[in-house]
C-alpha positions as CSV (number, residue, x, y, z in Angstrom):
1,X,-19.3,13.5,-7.2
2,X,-17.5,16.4,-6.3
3,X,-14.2,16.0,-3.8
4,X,-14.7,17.6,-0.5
5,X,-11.9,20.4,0.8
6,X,-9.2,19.1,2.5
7,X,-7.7,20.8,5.3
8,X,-4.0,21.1,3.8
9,X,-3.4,24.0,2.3
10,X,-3.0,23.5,-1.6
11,X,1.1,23.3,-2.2
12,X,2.1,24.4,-5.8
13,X,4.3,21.9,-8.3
14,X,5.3,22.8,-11.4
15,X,3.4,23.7,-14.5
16,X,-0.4,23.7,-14.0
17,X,-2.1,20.5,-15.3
18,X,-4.5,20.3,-18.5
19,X,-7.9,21.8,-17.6
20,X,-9.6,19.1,-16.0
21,X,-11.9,17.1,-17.7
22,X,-15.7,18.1,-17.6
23,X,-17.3,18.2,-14.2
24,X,-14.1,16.9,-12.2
25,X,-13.2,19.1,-9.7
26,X,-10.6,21.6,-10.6
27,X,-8.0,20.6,-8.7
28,X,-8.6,17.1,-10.4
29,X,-5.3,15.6,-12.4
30,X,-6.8,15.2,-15.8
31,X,-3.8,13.0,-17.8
32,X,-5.0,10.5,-14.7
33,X,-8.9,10.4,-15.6
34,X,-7.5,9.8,-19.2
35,X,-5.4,7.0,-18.4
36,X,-8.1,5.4,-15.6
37,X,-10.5,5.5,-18.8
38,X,-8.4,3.8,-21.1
39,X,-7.7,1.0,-18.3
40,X,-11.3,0.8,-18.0
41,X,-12.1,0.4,-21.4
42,X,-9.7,-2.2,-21.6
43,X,-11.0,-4.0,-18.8
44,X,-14.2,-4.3,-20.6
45,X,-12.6,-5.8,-24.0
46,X,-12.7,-9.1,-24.4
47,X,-9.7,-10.8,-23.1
48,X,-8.0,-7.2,-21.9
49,X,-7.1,-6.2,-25.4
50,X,-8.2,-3.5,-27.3
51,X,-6.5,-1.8,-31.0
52,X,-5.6,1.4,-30.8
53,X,-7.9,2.8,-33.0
54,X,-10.7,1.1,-31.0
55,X,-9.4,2.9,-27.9
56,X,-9.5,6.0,-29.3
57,X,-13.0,5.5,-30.2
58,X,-14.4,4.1,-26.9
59,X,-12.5,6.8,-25.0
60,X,-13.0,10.0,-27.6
61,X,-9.8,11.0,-26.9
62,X,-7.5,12.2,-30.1
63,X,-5.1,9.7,-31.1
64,X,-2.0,11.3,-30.2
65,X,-3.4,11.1,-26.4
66,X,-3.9,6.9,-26.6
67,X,-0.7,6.6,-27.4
68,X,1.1,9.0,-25.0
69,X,-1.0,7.2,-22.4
70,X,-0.5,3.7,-23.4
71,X,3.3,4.4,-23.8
72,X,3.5,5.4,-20.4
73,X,1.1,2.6,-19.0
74,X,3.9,0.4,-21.4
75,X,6.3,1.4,-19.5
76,X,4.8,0.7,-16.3
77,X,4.7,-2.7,-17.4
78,X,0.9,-2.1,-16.9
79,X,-0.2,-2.8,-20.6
80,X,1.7,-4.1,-23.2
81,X,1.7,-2.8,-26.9
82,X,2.1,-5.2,-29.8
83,X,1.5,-3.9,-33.1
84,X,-1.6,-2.1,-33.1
85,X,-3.1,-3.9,-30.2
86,X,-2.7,-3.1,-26.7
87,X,-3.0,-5.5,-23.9
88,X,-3.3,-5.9,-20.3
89,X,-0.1,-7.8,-18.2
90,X,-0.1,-9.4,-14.7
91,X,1.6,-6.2,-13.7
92,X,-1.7,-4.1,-13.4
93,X,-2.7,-6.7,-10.8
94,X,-0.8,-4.8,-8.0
95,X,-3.6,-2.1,-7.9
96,X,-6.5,-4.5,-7.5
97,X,-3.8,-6.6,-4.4
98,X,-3.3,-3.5,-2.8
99,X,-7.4,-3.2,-2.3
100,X,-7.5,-6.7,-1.5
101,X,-5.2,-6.7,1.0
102,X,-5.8,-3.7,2.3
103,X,-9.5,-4.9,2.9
104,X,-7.8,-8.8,4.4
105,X,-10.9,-10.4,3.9
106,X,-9.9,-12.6,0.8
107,X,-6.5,-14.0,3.0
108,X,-8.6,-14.2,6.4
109,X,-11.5,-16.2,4.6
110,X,-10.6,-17.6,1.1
111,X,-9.8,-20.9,2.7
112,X,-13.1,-21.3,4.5
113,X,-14.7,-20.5,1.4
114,X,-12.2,-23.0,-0.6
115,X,-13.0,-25.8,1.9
116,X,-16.6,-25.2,2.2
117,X,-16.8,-25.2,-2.1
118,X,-14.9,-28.9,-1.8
119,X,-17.5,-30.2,0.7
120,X,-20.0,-29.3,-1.3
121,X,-18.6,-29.9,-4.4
122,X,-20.7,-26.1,-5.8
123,X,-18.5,-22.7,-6.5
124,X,-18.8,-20.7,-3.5
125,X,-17.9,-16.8,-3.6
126,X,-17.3,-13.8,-1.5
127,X,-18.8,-10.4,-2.2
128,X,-18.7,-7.0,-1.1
129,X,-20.6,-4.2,-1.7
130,X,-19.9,-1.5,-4.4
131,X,-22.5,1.4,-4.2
132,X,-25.4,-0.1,-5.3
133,X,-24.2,-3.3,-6.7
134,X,-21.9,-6.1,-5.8
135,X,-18.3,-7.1,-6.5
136,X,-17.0,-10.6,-6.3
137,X,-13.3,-11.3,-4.2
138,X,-12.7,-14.2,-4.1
139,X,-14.2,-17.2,-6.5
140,X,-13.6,-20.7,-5.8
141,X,-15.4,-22.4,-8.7
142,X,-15.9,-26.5,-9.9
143,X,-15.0,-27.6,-12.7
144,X,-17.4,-28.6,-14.9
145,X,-18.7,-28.4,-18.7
146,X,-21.6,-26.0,-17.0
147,X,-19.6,-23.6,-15.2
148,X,-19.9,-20.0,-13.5
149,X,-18.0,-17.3,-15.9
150,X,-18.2,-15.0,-13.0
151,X,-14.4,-13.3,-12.3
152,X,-12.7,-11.5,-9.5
153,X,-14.0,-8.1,-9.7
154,X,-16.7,-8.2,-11.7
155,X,-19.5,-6.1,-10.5
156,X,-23.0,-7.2,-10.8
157,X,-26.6,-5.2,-10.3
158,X,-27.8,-5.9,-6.6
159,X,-30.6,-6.3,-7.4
160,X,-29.9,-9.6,-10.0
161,X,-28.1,-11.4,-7.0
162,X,-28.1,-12.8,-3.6
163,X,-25.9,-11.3,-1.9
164,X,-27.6,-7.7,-2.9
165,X,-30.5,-8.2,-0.8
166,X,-28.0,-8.6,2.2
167,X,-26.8,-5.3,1.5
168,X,-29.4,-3.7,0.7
169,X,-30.9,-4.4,4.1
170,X,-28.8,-1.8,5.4
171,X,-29.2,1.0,2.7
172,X,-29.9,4.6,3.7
173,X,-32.5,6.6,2.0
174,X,-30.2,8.0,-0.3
175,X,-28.5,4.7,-1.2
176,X,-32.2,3.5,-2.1
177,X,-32.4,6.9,-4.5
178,X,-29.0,6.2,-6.0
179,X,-30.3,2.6,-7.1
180,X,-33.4,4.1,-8.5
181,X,-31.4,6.4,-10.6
182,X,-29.6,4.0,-11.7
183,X,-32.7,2.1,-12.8
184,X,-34.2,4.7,-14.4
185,X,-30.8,5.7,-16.4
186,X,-29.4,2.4,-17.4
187,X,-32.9,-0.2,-17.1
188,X,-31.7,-3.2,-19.4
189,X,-28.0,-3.7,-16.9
190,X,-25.8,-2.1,-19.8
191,X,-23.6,-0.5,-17.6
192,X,-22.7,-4.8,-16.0
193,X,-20.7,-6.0,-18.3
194,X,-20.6,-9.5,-16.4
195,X,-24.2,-10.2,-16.4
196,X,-26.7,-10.7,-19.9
197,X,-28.4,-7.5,-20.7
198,X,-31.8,-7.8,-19.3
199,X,-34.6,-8.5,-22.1
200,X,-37.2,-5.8,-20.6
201,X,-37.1,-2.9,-18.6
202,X,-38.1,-3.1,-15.1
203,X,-41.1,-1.9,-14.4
204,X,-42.6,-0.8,-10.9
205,X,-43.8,-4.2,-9.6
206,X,-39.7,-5.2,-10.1
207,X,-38.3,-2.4,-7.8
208,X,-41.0,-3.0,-4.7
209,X,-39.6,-6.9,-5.6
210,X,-36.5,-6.0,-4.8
211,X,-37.5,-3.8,-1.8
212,X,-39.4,-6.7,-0.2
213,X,-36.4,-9.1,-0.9
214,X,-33.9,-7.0,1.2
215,X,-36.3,-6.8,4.0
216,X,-36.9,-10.3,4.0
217,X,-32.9,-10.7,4.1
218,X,-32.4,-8.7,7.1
219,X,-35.1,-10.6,9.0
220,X,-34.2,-14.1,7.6
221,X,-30.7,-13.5,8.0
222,X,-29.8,-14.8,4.3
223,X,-30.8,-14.5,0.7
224,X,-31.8,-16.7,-2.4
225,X,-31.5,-15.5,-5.8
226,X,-33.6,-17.8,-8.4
227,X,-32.5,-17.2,-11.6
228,X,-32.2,-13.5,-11.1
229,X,-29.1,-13.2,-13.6
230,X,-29.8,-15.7,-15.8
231,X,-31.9,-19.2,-16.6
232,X,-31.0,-22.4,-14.6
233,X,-28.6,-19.9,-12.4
234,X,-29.1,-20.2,-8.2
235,X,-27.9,-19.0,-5.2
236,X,-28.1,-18.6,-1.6
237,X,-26.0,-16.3,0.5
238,X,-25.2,-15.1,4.1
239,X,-24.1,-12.4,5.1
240,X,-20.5,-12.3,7.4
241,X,-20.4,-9.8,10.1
242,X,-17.4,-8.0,11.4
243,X,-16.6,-8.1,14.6
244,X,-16.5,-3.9,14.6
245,X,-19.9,-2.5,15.3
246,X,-18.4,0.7,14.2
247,X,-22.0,1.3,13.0
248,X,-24.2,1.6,15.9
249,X,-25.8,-1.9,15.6
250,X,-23.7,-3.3,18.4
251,X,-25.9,-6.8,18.4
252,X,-25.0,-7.7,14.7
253,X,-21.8,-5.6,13.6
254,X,-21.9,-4.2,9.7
255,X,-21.6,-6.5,7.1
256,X,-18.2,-7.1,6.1
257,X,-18.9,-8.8,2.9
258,X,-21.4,-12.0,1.6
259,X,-20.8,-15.6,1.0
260,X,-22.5,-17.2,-1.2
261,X,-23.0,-21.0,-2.8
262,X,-24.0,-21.2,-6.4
263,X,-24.8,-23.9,-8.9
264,X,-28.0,-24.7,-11.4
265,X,-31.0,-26.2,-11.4
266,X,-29.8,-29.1,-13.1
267,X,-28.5,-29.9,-9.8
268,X,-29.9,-28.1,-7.2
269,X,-33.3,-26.0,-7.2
270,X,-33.4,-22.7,-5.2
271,X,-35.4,-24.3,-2.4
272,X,-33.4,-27.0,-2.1
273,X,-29.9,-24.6,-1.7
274,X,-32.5,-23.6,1.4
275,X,-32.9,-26.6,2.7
276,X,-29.5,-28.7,2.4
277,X,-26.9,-26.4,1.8
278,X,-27.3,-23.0,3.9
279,X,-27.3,-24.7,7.1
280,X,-23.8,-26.2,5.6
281,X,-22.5,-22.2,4.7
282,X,-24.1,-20.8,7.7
283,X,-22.0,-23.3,9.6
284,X,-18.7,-21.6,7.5
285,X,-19.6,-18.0,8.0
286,X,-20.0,-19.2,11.7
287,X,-16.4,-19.7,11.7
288,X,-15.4,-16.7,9.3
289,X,-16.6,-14.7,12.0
290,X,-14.7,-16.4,14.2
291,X,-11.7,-15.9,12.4
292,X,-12.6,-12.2,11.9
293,X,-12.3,-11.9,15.8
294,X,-9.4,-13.7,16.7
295,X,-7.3,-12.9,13.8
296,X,-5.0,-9.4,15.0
297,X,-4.2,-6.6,12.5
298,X,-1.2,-7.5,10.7
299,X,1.9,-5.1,10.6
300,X,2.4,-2.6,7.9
301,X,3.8,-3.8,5.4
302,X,6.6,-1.8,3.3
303,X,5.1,0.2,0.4
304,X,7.0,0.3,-2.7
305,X,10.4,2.3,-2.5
306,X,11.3,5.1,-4.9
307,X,8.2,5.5,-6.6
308,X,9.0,9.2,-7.5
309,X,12.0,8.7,-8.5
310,X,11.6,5.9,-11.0
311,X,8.5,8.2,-12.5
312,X,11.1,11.4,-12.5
313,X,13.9,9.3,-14.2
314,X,11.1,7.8,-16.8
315,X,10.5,10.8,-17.5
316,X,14.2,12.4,-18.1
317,X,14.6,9.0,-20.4
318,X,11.2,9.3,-22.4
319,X,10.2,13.2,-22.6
320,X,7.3,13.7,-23.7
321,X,6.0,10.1,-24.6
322,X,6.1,9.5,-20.7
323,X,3.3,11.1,-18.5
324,X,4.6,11.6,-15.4
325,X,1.3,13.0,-13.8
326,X,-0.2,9.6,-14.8
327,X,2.5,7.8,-13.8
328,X,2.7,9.0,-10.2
329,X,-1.0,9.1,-9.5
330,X,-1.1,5.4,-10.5
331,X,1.7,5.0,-7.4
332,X,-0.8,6.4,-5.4
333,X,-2.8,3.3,-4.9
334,X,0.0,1.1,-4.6
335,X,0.6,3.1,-0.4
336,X,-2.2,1.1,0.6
337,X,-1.6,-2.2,1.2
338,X,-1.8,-5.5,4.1
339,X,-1.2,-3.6,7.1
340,X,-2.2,0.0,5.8
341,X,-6.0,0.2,4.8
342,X,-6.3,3.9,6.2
343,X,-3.9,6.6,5.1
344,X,-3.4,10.5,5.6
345,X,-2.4,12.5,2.7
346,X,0.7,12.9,4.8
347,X,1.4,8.7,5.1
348,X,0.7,8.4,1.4
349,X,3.3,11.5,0.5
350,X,5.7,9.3,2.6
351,X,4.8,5.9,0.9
352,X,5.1,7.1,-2.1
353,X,8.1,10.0,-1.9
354,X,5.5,12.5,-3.7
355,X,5.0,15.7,-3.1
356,X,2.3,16.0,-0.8
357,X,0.6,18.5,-3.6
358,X,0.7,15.6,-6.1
359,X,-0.8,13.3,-3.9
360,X,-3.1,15.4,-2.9
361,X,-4.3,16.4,-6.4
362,X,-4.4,12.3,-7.2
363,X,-6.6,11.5,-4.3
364,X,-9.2,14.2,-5.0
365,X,-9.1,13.1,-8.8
366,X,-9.5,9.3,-7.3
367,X,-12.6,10.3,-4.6
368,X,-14.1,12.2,-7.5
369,X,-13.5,8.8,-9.6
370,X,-15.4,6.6,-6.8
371,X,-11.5,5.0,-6.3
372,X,-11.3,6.1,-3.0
373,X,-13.2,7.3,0.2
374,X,-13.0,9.2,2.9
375,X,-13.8,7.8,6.0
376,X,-13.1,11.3,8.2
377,X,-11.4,14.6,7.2
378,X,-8.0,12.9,7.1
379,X,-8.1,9.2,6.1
380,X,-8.7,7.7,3.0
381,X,-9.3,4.2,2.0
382,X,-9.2,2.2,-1.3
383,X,-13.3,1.4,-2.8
384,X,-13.5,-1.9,-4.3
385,X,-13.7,0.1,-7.7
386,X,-10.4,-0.1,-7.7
387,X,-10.8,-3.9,-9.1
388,X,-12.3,-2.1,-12.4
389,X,-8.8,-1.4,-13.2
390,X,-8.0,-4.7,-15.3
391,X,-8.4,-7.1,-12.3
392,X,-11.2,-9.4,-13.6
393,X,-10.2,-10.4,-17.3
394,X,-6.6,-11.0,-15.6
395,X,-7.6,-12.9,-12.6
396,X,-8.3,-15.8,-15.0
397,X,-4.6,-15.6,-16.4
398,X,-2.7,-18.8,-16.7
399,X,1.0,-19.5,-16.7
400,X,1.2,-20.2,-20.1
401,X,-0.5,-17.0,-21.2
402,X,2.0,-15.1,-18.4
403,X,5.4,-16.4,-19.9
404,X,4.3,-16.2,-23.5
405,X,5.3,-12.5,-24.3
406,X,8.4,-13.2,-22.4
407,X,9.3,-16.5,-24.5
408,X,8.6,-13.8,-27.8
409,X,11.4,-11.1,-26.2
410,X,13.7,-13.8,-25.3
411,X,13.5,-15.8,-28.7
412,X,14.4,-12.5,-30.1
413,X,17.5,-11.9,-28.2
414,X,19.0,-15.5,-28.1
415,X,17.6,-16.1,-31.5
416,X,16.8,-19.5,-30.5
417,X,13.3,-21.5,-29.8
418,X,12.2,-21.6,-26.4
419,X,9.7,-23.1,-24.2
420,X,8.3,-23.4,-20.8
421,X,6.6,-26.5,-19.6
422,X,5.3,-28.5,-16.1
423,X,5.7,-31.8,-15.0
424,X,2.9,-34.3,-15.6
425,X,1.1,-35.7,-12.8
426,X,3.2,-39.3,-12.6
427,X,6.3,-37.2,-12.8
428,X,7.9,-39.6,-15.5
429,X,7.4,-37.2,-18.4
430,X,7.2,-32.8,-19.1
431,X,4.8,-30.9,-21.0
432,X,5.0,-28.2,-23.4
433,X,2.9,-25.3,-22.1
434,X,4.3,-22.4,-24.1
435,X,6.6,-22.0,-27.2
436,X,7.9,-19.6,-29.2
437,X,10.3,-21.3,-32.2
438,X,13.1,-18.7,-34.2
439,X,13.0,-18.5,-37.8
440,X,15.9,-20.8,-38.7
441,X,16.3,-23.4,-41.3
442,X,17.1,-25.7,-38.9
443,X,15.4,-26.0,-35.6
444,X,13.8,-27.7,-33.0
445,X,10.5,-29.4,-33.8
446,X,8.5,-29.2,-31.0
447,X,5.0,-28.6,-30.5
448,X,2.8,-26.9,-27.2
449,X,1.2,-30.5,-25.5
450,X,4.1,-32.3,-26.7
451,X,5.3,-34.5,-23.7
452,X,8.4,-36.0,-23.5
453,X,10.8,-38.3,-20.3
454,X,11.8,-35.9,-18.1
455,X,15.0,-37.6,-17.2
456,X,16.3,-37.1,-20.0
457,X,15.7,-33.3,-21.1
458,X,17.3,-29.9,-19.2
459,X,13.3,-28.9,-18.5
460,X,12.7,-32.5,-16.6
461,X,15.8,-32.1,-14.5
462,X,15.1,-28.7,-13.2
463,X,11.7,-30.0,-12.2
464,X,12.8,-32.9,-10.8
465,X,15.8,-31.5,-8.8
466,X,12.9,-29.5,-6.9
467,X,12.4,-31.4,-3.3
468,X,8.5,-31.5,-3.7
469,X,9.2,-33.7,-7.3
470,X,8.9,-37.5,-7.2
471,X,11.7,-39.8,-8.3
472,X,11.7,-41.0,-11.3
473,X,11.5,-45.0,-11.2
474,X,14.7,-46.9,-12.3
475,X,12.5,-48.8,-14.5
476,X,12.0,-45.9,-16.6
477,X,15.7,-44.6,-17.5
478,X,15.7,-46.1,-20.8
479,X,18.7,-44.8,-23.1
480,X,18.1,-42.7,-25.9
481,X,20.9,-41.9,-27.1
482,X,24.3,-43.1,-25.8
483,X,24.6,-40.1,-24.0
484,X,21.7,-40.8,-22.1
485,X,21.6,-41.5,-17.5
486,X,20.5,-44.4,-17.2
487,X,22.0,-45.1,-14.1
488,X,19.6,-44.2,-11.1
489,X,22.7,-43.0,-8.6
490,X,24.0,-41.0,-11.6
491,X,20.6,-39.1,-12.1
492,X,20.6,-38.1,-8.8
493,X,24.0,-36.6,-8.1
494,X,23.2,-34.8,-11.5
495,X,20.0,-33.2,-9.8
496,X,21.5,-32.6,-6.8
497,X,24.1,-30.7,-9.1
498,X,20.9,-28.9,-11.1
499,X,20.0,-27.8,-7.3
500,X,22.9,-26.2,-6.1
501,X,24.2,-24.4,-9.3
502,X,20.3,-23.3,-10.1
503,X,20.3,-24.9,-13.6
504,X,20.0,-27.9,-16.0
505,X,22.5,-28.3,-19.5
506,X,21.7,-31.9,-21.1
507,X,24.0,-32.4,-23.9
508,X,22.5,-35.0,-26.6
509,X,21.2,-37.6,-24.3
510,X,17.0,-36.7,-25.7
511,X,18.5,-37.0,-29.1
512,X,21.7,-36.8,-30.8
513,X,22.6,-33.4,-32.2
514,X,20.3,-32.0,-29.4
515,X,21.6,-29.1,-26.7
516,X,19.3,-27.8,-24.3
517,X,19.7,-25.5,-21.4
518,X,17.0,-24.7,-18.5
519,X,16.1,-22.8,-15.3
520,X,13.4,-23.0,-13.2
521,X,10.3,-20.7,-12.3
522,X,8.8,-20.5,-8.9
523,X,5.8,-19.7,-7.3
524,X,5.2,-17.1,-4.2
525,X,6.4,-19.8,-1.8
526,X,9.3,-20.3,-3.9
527,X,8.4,-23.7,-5.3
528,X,9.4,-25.1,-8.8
529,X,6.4,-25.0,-10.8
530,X,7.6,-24.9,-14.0
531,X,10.7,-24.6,-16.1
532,X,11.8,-22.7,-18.7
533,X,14.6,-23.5,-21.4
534,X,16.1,-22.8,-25.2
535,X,17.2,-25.9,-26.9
536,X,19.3,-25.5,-30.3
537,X,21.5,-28.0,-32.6
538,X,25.2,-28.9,-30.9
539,X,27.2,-27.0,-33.2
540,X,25.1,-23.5,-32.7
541,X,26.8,-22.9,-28.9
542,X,29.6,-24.6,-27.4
543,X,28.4,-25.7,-23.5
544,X,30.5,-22.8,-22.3
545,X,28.8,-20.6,-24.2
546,X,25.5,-22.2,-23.1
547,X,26.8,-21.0,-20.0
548,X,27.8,-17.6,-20.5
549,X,26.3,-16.3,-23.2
550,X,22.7,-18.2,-22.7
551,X,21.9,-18.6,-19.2
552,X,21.9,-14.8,-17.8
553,X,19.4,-14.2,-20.4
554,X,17.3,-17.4,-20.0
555,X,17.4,-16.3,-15.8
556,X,16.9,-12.7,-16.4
557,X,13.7,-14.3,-18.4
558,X,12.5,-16.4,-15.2
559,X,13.0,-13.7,-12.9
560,X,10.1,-11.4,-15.1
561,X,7.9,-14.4,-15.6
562,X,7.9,-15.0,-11.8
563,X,7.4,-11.6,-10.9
564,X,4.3,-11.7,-13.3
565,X,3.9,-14.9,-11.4
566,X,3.4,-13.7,-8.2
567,X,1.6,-10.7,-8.3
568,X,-1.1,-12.3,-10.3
569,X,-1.3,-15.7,-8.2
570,X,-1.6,-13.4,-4.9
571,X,-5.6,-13.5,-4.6
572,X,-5.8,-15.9,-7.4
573,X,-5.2,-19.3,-8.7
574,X,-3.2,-19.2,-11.8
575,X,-3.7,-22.6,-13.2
576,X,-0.1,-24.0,-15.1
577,X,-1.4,-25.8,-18.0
């Protein structure tokens, strides 16, 4: 779609860009439609990771341009290159927050939809829409052998779901071509990842289907889908209404976004999600609403400081590997945020320290990219397309999976094994979650899902020292080694020692020979969740030099898997084990 003028005048900077790529506009930055398609591409892999070779294939672009790109998305912390592959990180998640929170929805409603998926023990979702299909926000799913695959972000045909009846009820004439077109260009749902290719094309009976289902939805006031997407799969939704009638339907208000109860036929049939569960999520969007209403605008949050001059300092350090046009049309999305949903190209110069030509330049190459909309001459606002950018595969990211590439950089400067591991649910014992051994002769022998007393390791006590822990029981001190606590009052000054200095060192009392230091790792409300440690034979470090020559690098470590950590866990749940 081409970009409409802006009213500022174009400001020059620098060297002229690369023409841009075929049928952008011309003012359109193309190094950033390179690097959005690589992300993109990646995003559709299978678990976020691609080869390089296979990049260069799915993206036609020469060789020499995937790797100046993913060296400069490396950089950003946004992919991570090993070998020949290239994978996603946690770090690419602040694009996709900075939608979510700009929209609110997910933290206004998420708990509704948590508590309303625990009453009726079925995954319930939220939904917006995206053009003419739908994208999930928020997913809170059971737990079961049968379960929904369905991910934050993942964008599904409206016509193949429930909620896209709901929006569909309030398509314009040309929203209703667009879906035709799309139909017509792509009839077998190639272009929806998420969802099975269909078997058939539609034919002409299917699309006046479809046409009757949304009208029914806008008189009924919700929307079934019976095995639309797949066999035994079945929904029903209900629209949730903003407050806002910023669209001339004062009585109803526009339709912020969709909730929706799913499950299968094995346990529930379409008609009976009618009949004994929509009074049950009409009775939760009842109080979405509600919460919609009362809840005031939060304050602006502070955008991210010095973007353009970590991108012109990149750049002095890298040359030509970095690109610094990609670089600081990425920071671009980051201005918006909880508190700023509409920005000028003025307030998103400011955010982001940019020349206003540069950010100019990035948001007409992002409205041409259906990343962002206008919503008058002067404002723009983030489309949920910006979740395309490696939100979904991540949003199912675990702990484990977080620190491991962190445990691999550490192992390599320490030279010895490390590990990160939770506390099991009687609080007696730790589990191994992660591990990454060094290549000695002589090391420690210890496996991921090994579990072992967590009085009596440098991982336990940083877990337990945290306030939410559990005691352990005096029962269960049982000495080791003759190193070992046994003494209940002794344990607990020692953890109230692990609390205050911010660290565990157990010195053969697990087994003799055995030295093992540890830190903790917290969550966003600064919580231990987990711990993380290196553990090497007695006569390899002296405890001093546990001290100084281990533990910045072991806490430097922390600090990076927490930062992960949090930006990944901010509109998801990032499950420890």
């Amino acid at each position: 779609m081409p970009a409409k003028p802006m009213n500022d005048s174009l400001e020059t900077e620098g060297p002229a860009e690369a023409a841009p790529a075929q049928g952008a506009p011309t003012e359109a930055v193309t190094p950033l439609i390179r690097g959005i398609a690589v992300l993109r591409e990646l995003t559709e892999a299978a678990d976020g990771t691609l080869s390089l070779s296979a990049l260069e294939r799915a993206t036609g672009l020469a060789r020499s341009t995937v790797d100046r790109i993913t060296a400069t998305l490396s950089h950003m912390s946004y992919v991570r290159v090993d070998g020949r592959d290239v994978h996603l990180t946690p770090r690419l998640m602040e694009l996709g927050n900075a939608y979510l929170s700009a929209l609110r929805l997910p933290a206004l409603l998420s708990a509704r939809a948590d508590a309303l998926a625990d009453e009726l023990d079925e995954s319930v979702s939220l939904a917006v829409a995206d053009r003419d299909g739908i994208r999930f926000i928020h997913q809170a799913t059971r737990r079961r052998a049968m379960s929904l695959s369905f991910r934050i972000g993942d964008l599904l045909p409206a016509e193949r779901t429930a909620p896209g009846p709901l929006f569909a009820s309030d398509w314009t004439d040309a929203d209703w071509q667009r879906w035709r077109d799309r139909r017509a260009s792509d009839p077998r749902d190639f272009s929806f990842p998420a969802v099975p290719p269909r078997k058939y094309r539609p034919d002409a009976r299917e699309n006046e289907n479809f046409v009757r289902r949304a009208e029914e939805a806008a008189a009924n006031g919700w929307a079934l889908d019976d095995q639309q997407i797949e066999p035994g799969l079945v929904a029903v939704s209900v629209p949730v209404r903003s407050p806002r009638a910023d669209d001339g339907k004062a009585d109803r208000g526009r339709v912020a976004c969709v909730a929706s109860v799913v499950s299968h036929t094995s346990r529930h049939t379409a008609h009976d999600l009618r009949t004994t569960l929509l009074p049950k999520l009409r009775a939760a969007v009842t109080e979405m609403e509600r919460d919609l209403h009362t809840t005031p605008p939060p304050e602006p949050g502070a955008p991210p400081a010095n973007l353009a001059l970590w991108t012109g300092a990149s750049k002095q350090e890298l040359g030509r590997e970095f690109i610094e046009s990609l670089a600081r049309g990425l920071t671009v999305l980051t201005a918006f945020g909880e508190g700023r949903p509409e920005l000028t190209l003025t307030e998103v110069a400011k955010a982001t320290g940019l020349a206003r030509a540069t950010a100019r330049r990035a948001l007409i190459t992002y409205e041409h990219l259906d990343l962002v909309t206008r919503t008058d001459d002067r404002t723009f606002t983030l489309t949920p397309r910006v979740l395309s950018l490696g939100f979904p595969p991540l949003s199912r990211t675990t702990l484990p999976e977080i620190a491991q590439p962190h445990l691999s950089d550490l192992t390599s400067r320490i030279h010895e094994s490390t590990s990160v591991a939770v506390l099991s649910d009687s609080g007696e014992e730790i589990q191994y979650t992660a591990r990454v051994a060094t290549g000695r002769v002589m090391s420690v022998n210890i496996t991921v899902g090994t579990r072992l007393p967590a009085y009596a390791t440098a991982l336990g006590r940083v877990l337990l020292a945290d306030a939410s822990a559990p005691p352990p029981r005096p029962g269960a001190l049982r000495p080791l080694t003759p190193h070992t606590i046994t003494d209940a009052h002794a344990l607990e000054k020692t953890l109230a020692s692990v609390r205050s200095q911010g660290y565990a060192l157990v010195n053969e009392e697990l087994e003799e020979g055995l030295r093992s230091l540890a830190v903790p790792i917290r969550d966003r409300s600064g919580q231990v969740v987990a711990a993380l440690n290196t553990a090497m034979h007695a006569s390899r470090h002296t405890l001093r030099e546990c001290v100084t020559d281990l533990l910045p690098a072991l806490l430097l470590t922390a600090t990076r898997i927490e930062s992960d950590l949090h930006t990944a866990a901010r509109f998801t749940h990032v499950p420890l084990t």
